[in-house]
Each structure stands twice: as structure tokens, then as C-alpha cells.
Coordinates of C-alpha atoms and ligand atoms in Angstrom, one line a residue:
M256 CA -13.4 10.5 19.9
I257 CA -11.9 10.6 16.2
P258 CA -10.5 7.4 15.1
M259 CA -7.4 6.9 12.5
V260 CA -9.8 5.4 10.0
N261 CA -13.8 5.6 10.2
L262 CA -14.7 2.4 8.5
K263 CA -18.4 2.2 10.3
A264 CA -19.1 5.6 8.3
Q265 CA -18.0 4.1 5.1
Y266 CA -20.0 0.8 5.8
A267 CA -23.5 2.7 6.5
E268 CA -23.5 4.0 3.0
I269 CA -22.8 1.0 1.2
K270 CA -24.5 -1.6 3.7
D271 CA -27.5 -2.8 1.8
E272 CA -25.7 -3.6 -1.6
I273 CA -23.1 -5.4 0.3
E274 CA -25.3 -7.5 2.2
Q275 CA -27.4 -8.4 -0.9
G276 CA -24.1 -9.5 -2.6
L277 CA -22.9 -11.5 0.5
A278 CA -26.6 -12.9 0.8
E279 CA -26.3 -14.0 -3.1
T280 CA -23.0 -15.5 -2.7
I281 CA -24.4 -17.5 0.6
D282 CA -27.2 -19.0 -1.5
R283 CA -25.0 -20.0 -4.5
C284 CA -22.7 -21.6 -2.3
S285 CA -19.8 -21.0 -4.7
F286 CA -17.2 -19.9 -2.2
I287 CA -13.8 -20.5 -4.0
L288 CA -12.8 -18.5 -7.0
G289 CA -16.4 -18.0 -7.8
P290 CA -18.1 -15.4 -10.1
N291 CA -17.4 -12.3 -7.9
V292 CA -13.5 -13.0 -7.7
Q293 CA -13.7 -13.3 -11.7
A294 CA -15.7 -10.3 -12.0
F295 CA -13.6 -8.3 -9.7
E296 CA -10.5 -9.1 -11.4
Q297 CA -11.8 -8.1 -14.6
E298 CA -13.1 -4.8 -13.2
A299 CA -9.7 -4.2 -11.1
A300 CA -7.8 -4.5 -14.5
D301 CA -10.0 -2.2 -16.4
Y302 CA -9.9 0.2 -13.9
L303 CA -6.1 0.0 -13.2
G304 CA -5.5 0.1 -17.0
V305 CA -3.5 -3.2 -16.9
K306 CA -3.8 -6.6 -18.9
H307 CA -4.1 -8.8 -16.0
A308 CA -5.3 -8.6 -12.3
I309 CA -5.1 -11.6 -10.1
G310 CA -6.7 -11.8 -6.7
C311 CA -4.8 -13.7 -3.8
A312 CA -5.0 -13.9 0.0
S313 CA -3.2 -10.8 1.1
G314 CA -0.8 -8.0 0.0
T315 CA 2.0 -9.9 1.3
D316 CA 1.0 -12.8 -0.7
A317 CA 0.8 -10.5 -3.9
L318 CA 4.3 -9.2 -3.4
H319 CA 5.7 -12.9 -2.6
L320 CA 3.7 -14.3 -5.8
A321 CA 4.6 -11.5 -8.0
L322 CA 8.4 -11.8 -7.0
L323 CA 8.4 -15.7 -7.7
A324 CA 6.6 -15.4 -10.9
E325 CA 9.0 -12.9 -12.2
G326 CA 12.0 -15.4 -11.5
I327 CA 13.4 -13.6 -8.5
G328 CA 15.2 -16.1 -6.0
P329 CA 18.1 -17.1 -4.0
G330 CA 21.2 -15.2 -4.6
D331 CA 19.4 -12.2 -6.1
E332 CA 19.4 -8.7 -4.6
V333 CA 16.3 -6.8 -4.6
I334 CA 16.6 -2.8 -4.1
T335 CA 13.7 -1.4 -1.8
S336 CA 13.0 1.1 1.1
A337 CA 13.5 0.5 4.7
F338 CA 10.9 3.1 5.2
T339 CA 8.0 0.8 5.0
F340 CA 6.0 -1.9 6.3
I341 CA 7.7 -5.2 7.2
A342 CA 5.8 -7.1 4.4
T343 CA 7.8 -5.4 1.8
A344 CA 11.0 -7.2 2.8
E345 CA 9.4 -10.3 4.0
A346 CA 8.2 -11.0 0.6
I347 CA 11.9 -10.7 -0.6
K348 CA 13.0 -13.0 2.0
Y349 CA 10.4 -15.5 1.3
V350 CA 11.8 -16.2 -2.2
G351 CA 15.4 -16.5 -0.9
A352 CA 16.7 -13.1 -2.1
K353 CA 18.3 -10.3 -0.2
P354 CA 16.7 -6.9 0.4
V355 CA 19.0 -4.0 -0.1
F356 CA 17.6 -1.1 1.6
V357 CA 18.4 2.5 0.0
D358 CA 17.6 5.8 1.5
I359 CA 14.5 8.0 0.8
D360 CA 13.8 11.3 -0.6
P361 CA 13.0 13.4 2.6
A362 CA 10.0 15.3 0.7
T363 CA 8.2 12.0 -0.9
F364 CA 9.5 9.4 1.8
N365 CA 10.1 7.2 -1.4
I366 CA 13.3 5.8 -2.5
T367 CA 14.9 7.7 -5.5
A368 CA 16.4 6.7 -8.6
E369 CA 19.8 8.0 -7.7
N370 CA 20.2 6.2 -4.5
I371 CA 19.0 3.1 -6.3
E372 CA 21.7 3.4 -9.1
L373 CA 24.4 3.7 -6.3
A374 CA 23.3 0.2 -4.7
I375 CA 23.2 -1.7 -8.0
T376 CA 25.5 -4.7 -8.1
P377 CA 25.9 -7.7 -10.5
R378 CA 23.6 -9.5 -8.2
T379 CA 20.9 -6.8 -8.3
K380 CA 17.7 -8.7 -10.1
A381 CA 15.0 -6.2 -9.1
V382 CA 13.9 -2.9 -7.9
M383 CA 10.7 -2.8 -5.4
P384 CA 9.6 0.8 -4.7
V385 CA 6.8 1.3 -2.3
H386 CA 4.0 4.0 -3.1
L387 CA 4.4 5.0 0.4
F388 CA 1.3 6.5 2.0
G389 CA -0.4 6.9 -1.3
Q390 CA 2.3 9.0 -2.9
P391 CA 3.7 7.5 -6.0
A392 CA 7.1 6.8 -6.3
D393 CA 9.1 8.4 -9.2
L394 CA 8.5 5.9 -11.6
G395 CA 9.6 7.8 -14.4
A396 CA 13.0 7.8 -13.6
I397 CA 13.0 4.4 -11.8
K398 CA 11.8 2.6 -14.7
A399 CA 14.5 4.2 -17.1
L400 CA 16.9 3.1 -14.5
C401 CA 15.6 -0.4 -14.6
D402 CA 15.4 -0.7 -18.2
K403 CA 18.9 0.5 -18.6
H404 CA 20.2 -2.2 -16.2
G405 CA 17.8 -4.9 -17.1
L406 CA 16.4 -4.9 -13.7
K407 CA 12.6 -6.0 -12.9
L408 CA 10.4 -3.5 -11.5
I409 CA 8.1 -4.6 -8.9
E410 CA 5.5 -2.0 -7.5
D411 CA 4.4 -2.1 -3.8
C412 CA 1.1 -0.7 -4.2
A413 CA -0.4 -1.8 -0.8
Q414 CA -1.0 2.0 0.0
S415 CA -1.6 3.4 -3.3
F416 CA -4.7 2.0 -5.0
G417 CA -6.0 4.7 -7.4
A418 CA -3.0 6.6 -7.3
R419 CA -1.9 8.1 -10.7
I420 CA 1.4 9.1 -12.2
G421 CA 1.2 11.3 -15.2
G422 CA -2.3 10.0 -15.8
R423 CA -1.2 6.1 -15.5
Q424 CA -2.2 4.1 -12.6
T425 CA 0.4 2.8 -9.9
G426 CA 0.6 -1.1 -10.6
S427 CA 0.5 -0.6 -14.4
I428 CA 3.9 0.4 -15.1
G429 CA 6.4 -2.1 -13.5
N430 CA 7.0 -5.7 -14.7
A431 CA 4.3 -6.6 -11.9
A432 CA 2.9 -5.0 -8.7
G433 CA 1.1 -6.1 -5.5
F434 CA -2.0 -4.4 -3.9
S435 CA -3.3 -5.1 -0.4
F436 CA -7.0 -5.1 0.6
F437 CA -6.4 -5.1 4.3
P438 CA -9.5 -3.4 6.0
S439 CA -7.7 0.0 6.4
K440 CA -6.2 0.2 3.1
N441 CA -7.9 2.8 0.5
L442 CA -9.6 -0.1 -1.1
G443 CA -10.2 -2.3 1.9
A444 CA -12.0 -5.7 2.2
F445 CA -13.6 -7.3 5.3
G446 CA -10.6 -9.3 5.9
D447 CA -7.4 -9.9 4.2
G448 CA -7.1 -9.9 0.5
G449 CA -4.5 -8.9 -2.2
L450 CA -4.0 -8.5 -5.9
V451 CA -1.2 -9.0 -8.4
T452 CA -1.2 -6.8 -11.6
T453 CA 0.9 -7.5 -14.7
N454 CA 0.7 -6.7 -18.4
S455 CA 2.6 -10.1 -19.2
D456 CA 0.8 -13.1 -19.9
A457 CA 3.5 -15.4 -18.7
T458 CA 3.7 -13.8 -15.3
A459 CA -0.2 -13.8 -14.9
A460 CA -0.5 -17.4 -15.9
M461 CA 2.4 -18.2 -13.0
V462 CA 0.5 -16.1 -10.4
K463 CA -2.7 -18.0 -11.4
K464 CA -0.9 -21.3 -10.9
L465 CA 1.0 -20.4 -8.0
R466 CA -2.1 -18.8 -5.9
N467 CA -3.8 -22.1 -6.3
H468 CA -1.7 -25.1 -5.5
G469 CA 0.4 -24.7 -8.6
S470 CA -2.5 -25.9 -10.7
D471 CA -4.2 -24.9 -13.7
V472 CA -6.2 -27.9 -14.2
R473 CA -7.9 -29.5 -11.0
Y474 CA -5.6 -32.3 -9.3
Y475 CA -2.8 -31.7 -12.0
H476 CA 0.1 -29.7 -10.3
D477 CA 3.0 -28.1 -12.2
V478 CA 5.0 -26.6 -9.4
I479 CA 4.9 -26.1 -5.7
G480 CA 2.4 -23.6 -5.0
F481 CA 0.3 -22.2 -2.4
N482 CA -3.2 -21.7 -1.2
S483 CA -3.5 -18.1 -1.7
R484 CA -6.8 -17.3 -3.4
L485 CA -8.8 -14.2 -2.9
D486 CA -11.9 -15.1 -0.8
E487 CA -15.3 -14.7 -2.8
M488 CA -17.0 -13.2 -0.1
Q489 CA -14.1 -10.4 0.0
A490 CA -14.4 -9.9 -3.9
V491 CA -18.3 -9.0 -3.1
V492 CA -17.0 -6.3 -0.8
L493 CA -14.3 -5.1 -3.0
R494 CA -16.7 -4.9 -6.0
T495 CA -18.9 -2.7 -4.2
K496 CA -16.2 -0.1 -3.0
L497 CA -14.3 -0.4 -6.3
K498 CA -17.1 1.5 -7.9
R499 CA -16.8 4.4 -5.7
I500 CA -12.8 4.3 -5.4
D501 CA -12.2 7.7 -6.9
Q502 CA -14.8 9.3 -4.6
Y503 CA -13.1 7.6 -1.6
N504 CA -9.7 8.8 -2.7
Q505 CA -11.0 12.3 -3.6
A506 CA -12.4 12.6 -0.1
R507 CA -8.9 11.8 1.5
R508 CA -7.5 14.3 -0.8
H509 CA -9.8 16.9 0.4
A510 CA -9.3 16.3 4.1
A511 CA -5.5 16.1 3.5
H512 CA -5.5 19.5 1.6
L513 CA -7.6 21.3 4.2
Y514 CA -5.0 19.9 6.8
S515 CA -1.9 21.3 5.1
D516 CA -3.8 24.8 4.6
L517 CA -4.8 24.9 8.3
M518 CA -1.4 24.1 9.4
A519 CA 0.7 26.1 6.9
D520 CA 1.7 28.4 9.4
L521 CA 2.8 25.7 12.1
P522 CA 6.3 24.7 13.0
L523 CA 5.9 21.3 11.3
T524 CA 6.2 19.9 7.6
T525 CA 2.7 18.9 5.9
P526 CA 3.0 16.3 3.1
Y527 CA 4.4 17.0 -0.4
E528 CA 3.0 16.6 -3.7
D529 CA 5.6 16.6 -6.6
G530 CA 2.8 17.5 -9.3
V531 CA 3.5 14.4 -11.3
G532 CA 2.1 11.8 -8.9
E533 CA -1.6 12.1 -7.6
H534 CA -1.2 11.3 -3.9
V535 CA -4.0 9.3 -2.5
Y536 CA -3.3 9.7 1.2
H537 CA -3.5 6.4 2.5
Q538 CA -1.7 8.1 5.5
Y539 CA -1.5 11.8 6.2
T540 CA 2.0 12.0 7.4
L541 CA 4.1 14.9 8.9
L542 CA 7.3 15.7 10.4
C543 CA 7.7 17.7 13.5
E544 CA 10.5 18.0 16.0
R545 CA 8.0 18.2 18.7
R546 CA 6.3 15.0 17.7
D547 CA 5.9 13.5 21.0
D548 CA 3.9 16.8 22.6
V549 CA 1.7 16.8 19.9
I550 CA 1.0 12.9 20.0
K551 CA 0.4 13.0 23.7
A552 CA -2.1 16.2 23.2
L553 CA -3.9 14.4 20.7
Q554 CA -4.3 11.3 22.7
D555 CA -5.6 13.4 25.7
K556 CA -8.2 14.8 23.6
Q557 CA -9.1 11.2 22.3
V558 CA -7.9 11.9 18.6
G559 CA -6.4 9.1 16.9
C560 CA -2.7 9.5 16.0
A561 CA 0.1 6.9 15.0
I562 CA 3.7 6.6 13.9
Y563 CA 4.2 5.0 10.4
Y564 CA 7.0 4.0 10.9
P565 CA 9.1 4.2 14.1
V566 CA 11.7 1.8 13.3
P567 CA 13.1 1.4 9.7
L568 CA 13.6 -1.9 8.6
H569 CA 17.3 -2.1 8.6
Q570 CA 17.2 -1.4 12.2
Q571 CA 14.5 -3.9 13.2
N572 CA 15.8 -6.9 15.2
V573 CA 15.0 -9.3 12.4
F574 CA 17.3 -7.4 9.9
K575 CA 19.9 -5.8 12.5
D576 CA 22.5 -8.4 12.0
E577 CA 22.3 -8.5 7.9
C578 CA 22.2 -4.8 7.8
K579 CA 25.3 -4.1 10.0
G580 CA 27.1 -0.9 8.8
V581 CA 24.0 0.2 6.6
A582 CA 23.1 3.9 7.5
L583 CA 20.2 5.6 5.9
P584 CA 20.0 9.3 7.4
V585 CA 17.2 10.5 5.8
T586 CA 15.1 7.4 6.7
E587 CA 16.1 7.5 10.4
S588 CA 15.5 11.1 10.8
V589 CA 12.2 10.7 9.1
A590 CA 11.4 7.9 11.3
A591 CA 12.5 10.0 14.2
N592 CA 10.2 12.7 13.5
C593 CA 7.2 11.6 11.7
F594 CA 3.6 11.1 12.6
S595 CA 0.3 10.5 11.1
L596 CA -3.3 12.1 11.6
P597 CA -6.7 10.4 11.0
I598 CA -7.5 10.1 7.5
C599 CA -10.0 8.2 5.8
S600 CA -13.1 8.6 3.0
H601 CA -15.2 9.9 5.7
L602 CA -13.4 12.4 7.8
S603 CA -15.5 15.7 8.0
D604 CA -14.1 19.1 7.8
D605 CA -15.2 19.6 11.4
H606 CA -13.3 17.0 12.6
V607 CA -10.0 18.2 10.7
E608 CA -10.4 21.7 12.1
E609 CA -10.8 20.2 15.6
I610 CA -7.7 18.2 15.3
V611 CA -5.6 21.1 13.9
S612 CA -6.8 23.3 16.8
V613 CA -5.5 20.7 19.2
I614 CA -2.2 20.7 17.4
R615 CA -2.2 24.6 17.1
E616 CA -2.5 24.9 20.9
T617 CA 0.2 22.5 21.5
L618 CA 2.9 24.0 19.3
S619 CA 2.1 27.9 20.2
Ligands
PLP976 C1 -0.4 -3.4 4.2 C2 0.9 -3.5 3.5 C3 1.5 -4.6 2.7 C4 0.9 -5.8 3.1 O1 -0.3 -6.1 2.9 P1 -1.2 -7.2 3.7 O2 -2.6 -7.4 2.9 O3 -1.6 -6.6 5.0 O4 -0.2 -8.6 3.7 C5 2.7 -4.5 2.0 N1 3.4 -3.6 2.0 C6 2.9 -2.2 2.4 C7 3.8 -1.0 2.1 C8 1.9 -2.3 3.2 O5 1.4 -1.1 3.7

């Protein structure tokens, strides 16, 4: 059996360090916004090359708080991708704004500056690109477009921790960004967690307030906020893994490149790298017209595989009505042909070869 993500192998290497950190936290009994959350926020800000990093309860909350702090609200339109996890659009709906879905680039699966520009209206307030599967969106062009039209740029970095664009980290370029520490993400906690990053002092101050009941000083409340803090125990886990994130992402890239080399002659499309952004392979996602045959063969051999994402957001029940008439041909065709293979920081070359041989047998 080869799982999509081998969290156990990763844990085995760092077990002692994490257990010691958790035991110290339990002894200290400082569970809410304690020293590890503070230290992790500083370490993450340093790593990401950003002025402020604020922990919160999940990636979904990180996007929600970032949008709120940037002043996005009812009546505003936010341009984003339909080829993503639902949370991207949920966050936009939570603030009362309208997600406007635009089509993706068939090679990178990310929304493009050209498609965004065509969707801009007088109500457009922000653009929320997703660095999907760990592949950085084309933020050079997208940021220039946002600057030209006076739009906020909020990055969905849930899948891109550690990915760089021309030497800069995703999450350090837009007005604000949201990261997720869901256990299977590139930097994963032992439960839920999230992070907002920004270079703006005002945005950072508002996110800090919002995540803690609208309060800076205990029992004095300035706005209606939320209970959305990063847990102290999760911060222990994240600090341990953050030290190793480059090694983890390097291992993902190694496995991805091996997959692509071994499958170069097969009738499928392996992931594209544009040479500007450094893909960190949160997912290794291919296109294949015979996807269903491949998936069945992998399932028969107990090899993990999954479809991210089978139904684009504009076709989901929840958005069907408000997206009547929206056609996104590239998104729809990618969703109909994509599938993802196991990838993580601990996938051996032998397993990659084994998986490829199952696919080769199926397609030949
Ligand atoms: C995982 C994910 C989120 C949400 O993160 P949670 O921590 O699960 O709330 C948002 N956007 C994308 C693209 C994701 O993959």
C-alpha cells in the first residue's frame, strides 16, 4: 500500500523533538497565544521574508481574516479561480463579497493576468490567486495589473508554503496572504492551523485583533472579532517542521521530477514548471484522457490517487445559481482529465518507480 501522503515516516524522524516540545508546553500550562505561537510567528515571518505573520485557527480563517482586514466587504467583487478548494471562495462569501471566477492557464492551472483583466468591473476590489498544487501563480503580471487598477492582491498560499517566485516567497508579494497548516499541507500541523502574512502594519494589527475577539487589551473590545487563534501545541509542531521545510519541499521536487522523467514517453501531460516560480508540489497532478483506467489500476494495486478537483467551484451546487452562464472551458476540461499521484516529503524512489510501472502497464 502506498498512501497519498506518508505522515508517519515524516513524524518518525522528528518524534523526540516534538514530544519534548509538547511535554514542555503541557508543563508550562500556557496554552493560548503562548511563547511557541509568538516564536513561530517570528520564525515564519523571517523565513517568508515578510514583515508580519499572524497565526490563526485554519487556512480558511486566514483568508477570511485577510480579506476583512483589507476592507473587502458587501458589494465588492473578488476575482479568483474556480479550480481550487472550496475554502478560497468561502472566505470571499464570508465577508459578503462576490467571487468572480476566471479561467486558468492550461499548463500551470493558475488564473492568468489576461483573464483577470477581462473580468474587472467597477465593483472589483481584489484579486485572489491560488498558488495551486504548490505552483506559484504569475504574480509579476498579476501584481502589475492590480497596481494599475488599484486592486488588492490577496494570495491563497494554502498549498505553497516555501514556494518562491524569482527568489521571493509566495505570501510576501500581495497585500496579504493566507496559509494553511492542515496536516497534509507542505507545512502541516497535528490538526488545524493557519497564518496570515502581510507587510502592512495596519493589516497585521487588524488581523491580530480579529483573531482574538476584536481585542488588543484583554476585556476591551474594539470590533466584533472571532475566536481564531493558532493553538500553542500546534505551534510546537510547526516550529519543528519549519526548520526542515526546505528539505521537505526539496524531497517533493525530487520525487516529482523523477515521476516526470519516468513518464516522459507516456500519453499523459506531466506538470509544467515555468522557470520563474519554484513549484513545491503540494500535489503532483497530471492530465490524461484515460484517467479513469489509470485510477482503477492504481486502486487495484493499493496505490493512493485522487482527483483534485473533480467539480470546479462554478459548477458546485452551492454556486450553480449565482454562476449561471459562467463558462470556463479550460477549467472544465482540466477538471475532467486531471488526477494526482502520491507525493510527500517521504516518498522513496522505489515507490515512484513502482507507481509509474502500474501506469505504464495500463497505458500501453
Ligand atoms: C487547504 C486549503 C484551504 C483551507 O485551509 P484549511 O486550513 O483547511 O482551512 C484554502 N485554500 C486552498 C487552496 C487549500 O488547499
